[in-house]
Amino acid sequence: MTHPFLDLPPLSAARFASVEDRVARLLGTEQDVVIMQGEALLPLEGAIRGTAGPGTTALNVITGPYGQTFGNWLRDCGATVIDLAVPFHTAVSAEQIRETFAEHPEIDFVSLVHAEAATGNTNPVAEISEVVRERGALFYVDAVASVGAEPVLVDAWGVDLCVIGAQKAMGGPAGVSAVSVSARAWARMTANPGAPRRSYLSLLDWKERWLDGGRKALPHAPAQLEMLALEACLERIEAQGLDAVMGRHRAAAAATRAGALALGGGLEPYVHDAREAAPVATTLRTPAGVVASELVARALAADPALPLAAGGGALAKEMIRVNHYGPDATAKTVQGCLAALGAALAEQGLPVDLEGARRATENAWH
């Protein structure tokens, strides 16, 4: 029995390299790009463990749960970590970064999440990068949620380690991910005696066995189906145009925010300032007395395919996420989510304006 996903010819090294080149173009970089054979946590952890150690002083920005994870990894590597945490309903500012450098001039590593899909905020990486460059620190950016939804400009921003995944705004697979690595970052890894070697986490292994050999022989069997899916989603973005893809995400975010405000029922944007709200997903705060996870469950009972979720952990009580990314960055999806939430709120006796929400989403989209 044959199947289109089975019995495929092996993925060649040349084709693997061509996908890396397409990722590099997407990120606007001439740096080395390595596609790692696992979900984005693989290069996120590998990049930190490769470049950080007992001699590192890291400024770790926390605007959501991933920033907390990065701080844990950095401490585990023996780095001195200075956490800069801001409320999850806002973003960090370049001035806050500058002030932290003034207090701790020894900082030589900065870790930052560009967009936090979990909390719905996005950080001004372009402005922050200017401060980081002035200080000469190594700049590590998690752009998993932002790539495809808003600009990610690795070389223009001077990002030394930029990790992306395809499963959100790119509308691709979760099983492979990529990291761009600057010459400075490679030098930091080479000089780091604690950098993983002969390990699935090792970026240096990829450099020596893949990049330094001219990308002629893959170091191990690739995740073939995921690589083909990544190639397909890159082709789709190229065909649609990156600006158009990002435009859909901006429109979806604006429409969701406007529609939620018009809907009523006590829903309000979780991120207070629209300028700090991520285009990849919109988070909403539920009114007092309404548990977000229960409201989402009622909304999904009518249509389980809607991209709605409650916040994680303690946020499950008060936060709803509208995950309007990838193929769900459409007006129809936004309107469907708000209609389902409105119906669930109405079931609890709260006043809602479904027609007002529909008009607001249409007006905001255009």
mmCIF file of N, CA and C in Angstrom, residues 49-108:
data_model
loop_
_atom_site.group_PDB
_atom_site.id
_atom_site.type_symbol
_atom_site.label_atom_id
_atom_site.label_comp_id
_atom_site.label_asym_id
_atom_site.label_seq_id
_atom_site.Cartn_x
_atom_site.Cartn_y
_atom_site.Cartn_z
ATOM 1 N N ARG A 49 22.647 27.337 26.033
ATOM 2 C CA ARG A 49 23.674 26.484 26.632
ATOM 3 C C ARG A 49 24.989 26.553 25.846
ATOM 4 N N GLY A 50 24.910 26.896 24.564
ATOM 5 C CA GLY A 50 26.129 27.014 23.778
ATOM 6 C C GLY A 50 26.906 28.287 24.059
ATOM 7 N N THR A 51 26.214 29.362 24.414
ATOM 8 C CA THR A 51 26.894 30.659 24.540
ATOM 9 C C THR A 51 27.039 31.162 25.967
ATOM 10 N N ALA A 52 26.299 30.605 26.923
ATOM 11 C CA ALA A 52 26.336 31.111 28.296
ATOM 12 C C ALA A 52 27.090 30.152 29.206
ATOM 13 N N GLY A 53 27.733 30.727 30.221
ATOM 14 C CA GLY A 53 28.482 29.915 31.180
ATOM 15 C C GLY A 53 28.790 30.710 32.420
ATOM 16 N N PRO A 54 29.680 30.196 33.279
ATOM 17 C CA PRO A 54 29.986 30.874 34.542
ATOM 18 C C PRO A 54 30.509 32.298 34.379
ATOM 19 N N GLY A 55 31.093 32.627 33.227
ATOM 20 C CA GLY A 55 31.592 33.978 33.034
ATOM 21 C C GLY A 55 30.592 34.938 32.423
ATOM 22 N N THR A 56 29.378 34.480 32.191
ATOM 23 C CA THR A 56 28.352 35.292 31.521
ATOM 24 C C THR A 56 27.535 36.072 32.539
ATOM 25 N N THR A 57 27.283 37.342 32.233
ATOM 26 C CA THR A 57 26.310 38.135 32.986
ATOM 27 C C THR A 57 25.182 38.465 32.034
ATOM 28 N N ALA A 58 24.024 37.897 32.289
ATOM 29 C CA ALA A 58 22.908 37.973 31.339
ATOM 30 C C ALA A 58 21.796 38.864 31.855
ATOM 31 N N LEU A 59 21.321 39.708 30.981
ATOM 32 C CA LEU A 59 20.079 40.452 31.222
ATOM 33 C C LEU A 59 18.960 39.647 30.573
ATOM 34 N N ASN A 60 18.069 39.107 31.387
ATOM 35 C CA ASN A 60 16.981 38.273 30.890
ATOM 36 C C ASN A 60 15.668 39.019 31.050
ATOM 37 N N VAL A 61 15.043 39.354 29.925
ATOM 38 C CA VAL A 61 13.799 40.114 29.945
ATOM 39 C C VAL A 61 12.628 39.150 30.070
ATOM 40 N N ILE A 62 11.746 39.423 31.026
ATOM 41 C CA ILE A 62 10.591 38.549 31.263
ATOM 42 C C ILE A 62 9.314 39.322 30.989
ATOM 43 N N THR A 63 8.662 38.985 29.888
ATOM 44 C CA THR A 63 7.346 39.549 29.576
ATOM 45 C C THR A 63 6.309 38.441 29.404
ATOM 46 N N GLY A 64 6.679 37.229 29.845
ATOM 47 C CA GLY A 64 5.797 36.088 29.716
ATOM 48 C C GLY A 64 6.522 34.833 30.170
ATOM 49 N N PRO A 65 5.904 33.687 30.023
ATOM 50 C CA PRO A 65 6.470 32.444 30.568
ATOM 51 C C PRO A 65 7.778 32.010 29.937
ATOM 52 N N TYR A 66 8.013 32.310 28.662
ATOM 53 C CA TYR A 66 9.255 31.861 28.050
ATOM 54 C C TYR A 66 10.454 32.609 28.607
ATOM 55 N N GLY A 67 10.295 33.870 28.918
ATOM 56 C CA GLY A 67 11.383 34.610 29.544
ATOM 57 C C GLY A 67 11.786 33.995 30.867
ATOM 58 N N GLN A 68 10.822 33.483 31.610
ATOM 59 C CA GLN A 68 11.127 32.796 32.862
ATOM 60 C C GLN A 68 11.931 31.527 32.602
ATOM 61 N N THR A 69 11.572 30.806 31.550
ATOM 62 C CA THR A 69 12.304 29.588 31.198
ATOM 63 C C THR A 69 13.745 29.900 30.828
ATOM 64 N N PHE A 70 13.958 30.965 30.052
ATOM 65 C CA PHE A 70 15.317 31.319 29.636
ATOM 66 C C PHE A 70 16.179 31.630 30.853
ATOM 67 N N GLY A 71 15.615 32.324 31.825
ATOM 68 C CA GLY A 71 16.368 32.626 33.039
ATOM 69 C C GLY A 71 16.795 31.363 33.764
ATOM 70 N N ASN A 72 15.919 30.366 33.792
ATOM 71 C CA ASN A 72 16.262 29.094 34.436
ATOM 72 C C ASN A 72 17.417 28.409 33.714
ATOM 73 N N TRP A 73 17.372 28.395 32.387
ATOM 74 C CA TRP A 73 18.468 27.784 31.625
ATOM 75 C C TRP A 73 19.782 28.519 31.873
ATOM 76 N N LEU A 74 19.728 29.837 31.860
ATOM 77 C CA LEU A 74 20.944 30.628 32.059
ATOM 78 C C LEU A 74 21.567 30.341 33.420
ATOM 79 N N ARG A 75 20.732 30.280 34.444
ATOM 80 C CA ARG A 75 21.257 29.982 35.782
ATOM 81 C C ARG A 75 21.830 28.570 35.830
ATOM 82 N N ASP A 76 21.176 27.653 35.137
ATOM 83 C CA ASP A 76 21.653 26.275 35.115
ATOM 84 C C ASP A 76 23.030 26.191 34.455
ATOM 85 N N CYS A 77 23.310 27.104 33.527
ATOM 86 C CA CYS A 77 24.618 27.140 32.864
ATOM 87 C C CYS A 77 25.697 27.779 33.739
ATOM 88 N N GLY A 78 25.290 28.368 34.852
ATOM 89 C CA GLY A 78 26.251 29.037 35.725
ATOM 90 C C GLY A 78 26.360 30.526 35.501
ATOM 91 N N ALA A 79 25.526 31.083 34.640
ATOM 92 C CA ALA A 79 25.565 32.521 34.362
ATOM 93 C C ALA A 79 24.992 33.306 35.538
ATOM 94 N N THR A 80 25.473 34.524 35.680
ATOM 95 C CA THR A 80 24.849 35.486 36.588
ATOM 96 C C THR A 80 23.692 36.126 35.836
ATOM 97 N N VAL A 81 22.494 36.040 36.386
ATOM 98 C CA VAL A 81 21.299 36.477 35.657
ATOM 99 C C VAL A 81 20.654 37.668 36.356
ATOM 100 N N ILE A 82 20.410 38.701 35.584
ATOM 101 C CA ILE A 82 19.673 39.874 36.050
ATOM 102 C C ILE A 82 18.335 39.859 35.334
ATOM 103 N N ASP A 83 17.278 39.546 36.048
ATOM 104 C CA ASP A 83 15.949 39.496 35.446
ATOM 105 C C ASP A 83 15.338 40.884 35.407
ATOM 106 N N LEU A 84 14.795 41.241 34.256
ATOM 107 C CA LEU A 84 14.013 42.471 34.107
ATOM 108 C C LEU A 84 12.596 42.035 33.767
ATOM 109 N N ALA A 85 11.733 42.032 34.768
ATOM 110 C CA ALA A 85 10.365 41.560 34.587
ATOM 111 C C ALA A 85 9.401 42.728 34.552
ATOM 112 N N VAL A 86 8.477 42.677 33.613
ATOM 113 C CA VAL A 86 7.442 43.700 33.525
ATOM 114 C C VAL A 86 6.089 42.995 33.563
ATOM 115 N N PRO A 87 5.030 43.695 33.944
ATOM 116 C CA PRO A 87 3.706 43.060 33.956
ATOM 117 C C PRO A 87 3.366 42.486 32.590
ATOM 118 N N PHE A 88 2.685 41.348 32.583
ATOM 119 C CA PHE A 88 2.393 40.658 31.337
ATOM 120 C C PHE A 88 1.414 41.428 30.449
ATOM 121 N N HIS A 89 0.754 42.455 30.965
ATOM 122 C CA HIS A 89 -0.169 43.219 30.127
ATOM 123 C C HIS A 89 0.526 44.352 29.389
ATOM 124 N N THR A 90 1.858 44.374 29.447
ATOM 125 C CA THR A 90 2.593 45.455 28.793
ATOM 126 C C THR A 90 3.824 44.883 28.103
ATOM 127 N N ALA A 91 4.708 45.763 27.629
ATOM 128 C CA ALA A 91 5.953 45.355 26.983
ATOM 129 C C ALA A 91 7.107 46.050 27.680
ATOM 130 N N VAL A 92 8.310 45.535 27.483
ATOM 131 C CA VAL A 92 9.486 46.205 28.018
ATOM 132 C C VAL A 92 9.856 47.345 27.081
ATOM 133 N N SER A 93 10.512 48.357 27.593
ATOM 134 C CA SER A 93 10.904 49.499 26.764
ATOM 135 C C SER A 93 12.419 49.542 26.613
ATOM 136 N N ALA A 94 12.862 50.203 25.562
ATOM 137 C CA ALA A 94 14.304 50.367 25.355
ATOM 138 C C ALA A 94 14.920 51.145 26.507
ATOM 139 N N GLU A 95 14.177 52.078 27.069
ATOM 140 C CA GLU A 95 14.703 52.874 28.180
ATOM 141 C C GLU A 95 14.931 52.000 29.414
ATOM 142 N N GLN A 96 14.035 51.039 29.656
ATOM 143 C CA GLN A 96 14.240 50.118 30.776
ATOM 144 C C GLN A 96 15.493 49.273 30.562
ATOM 145 N N ILE A 97 15.732 48.874 29.325
ATOM 146 C CA ILE A 97 16.956 48.130 29.009
ATOM 147 C C ILE A 97 18.175 49.008 29.262
ATOM 148 N N ARG A 98 18.105 50.261 28.821
ATOM 149 C CA ARG A 98 19.231 51.184 28.999
ATOM 150 C C ARG A 98 19.526 51.403 30.487
ATOM 151 N N GLU A 99 18.475 51.558 31.279
ATOM 152 C CA GLU A 99 18.654 51.784 32.713
ATOM 153 C C GLU A 99 19.292 50.569 33.385
ATOM 154 N N THR A 100 18.921 49.387 32.937
ATOM 155 C CA THR A 100 19.493 48.174 33.528
ATOM 156 C C THR A 100 20.964 48.042 33.173
ATOM 157 N N PHE A 101 21.325 48.394 31.954
ATOM 158 C CA PHE A 101 22.738 48.405 31.573
ATOM 159 C C PHE A 101 23.518 49.404 32.413
ATOM 160 N N ALA A 102 22.916 50.572 32.690
ATOM 161 C CA ALA A 102 23.608 51.577 33.495
ATOM 162 C C ALA A 102 23.874 51.061 34.903
ATOM 163 N N GLU A 103 22.938 50.274 35.438
ATOM 164 C CA GLU A 103 23.111 49.710 36.779
ATOM 165 C C GLU A 103 24.059 48.519 36.776
ATOM 166 N N HIS A 104 24.135 47.823 35.641
ATOM 167 C CA HIS A 104 24.953 46.601 35.548
ATOM 168 C C HIS A 104 25.767 46.631 34.250
ATOM 169 N N PRO A 105 26.811 47.451 34.184
ATOM 170 C CA PRO A 105 27.582 47.573 32.929
ATOM 171 C C PRO A 105 28.296 46.289 32.534
ATOM 172 N N GLU A 106 28.351 45.310 33.436
ATOM 173 C CA GLU A 106 29.026 44.049 33.128
ATOM 174 C C GLU A 106 28.182 43.127 32.264
ATOM 175 N N ILE A 107 26.938 43.476 31.981
ATOM 176 C CA ILE A 107 26.067 42.613 31.161
ATOM 177 C C ILE A 107 26.695 42.389 29.785
ATOM 178 N N ASP A 108 26.785 41.108 29.394
ATOM 179 C CA ASP A 108 27.349 40.792 28.075
ATOM 180 C C ASP A 108 26.447 39.869 27.256
#
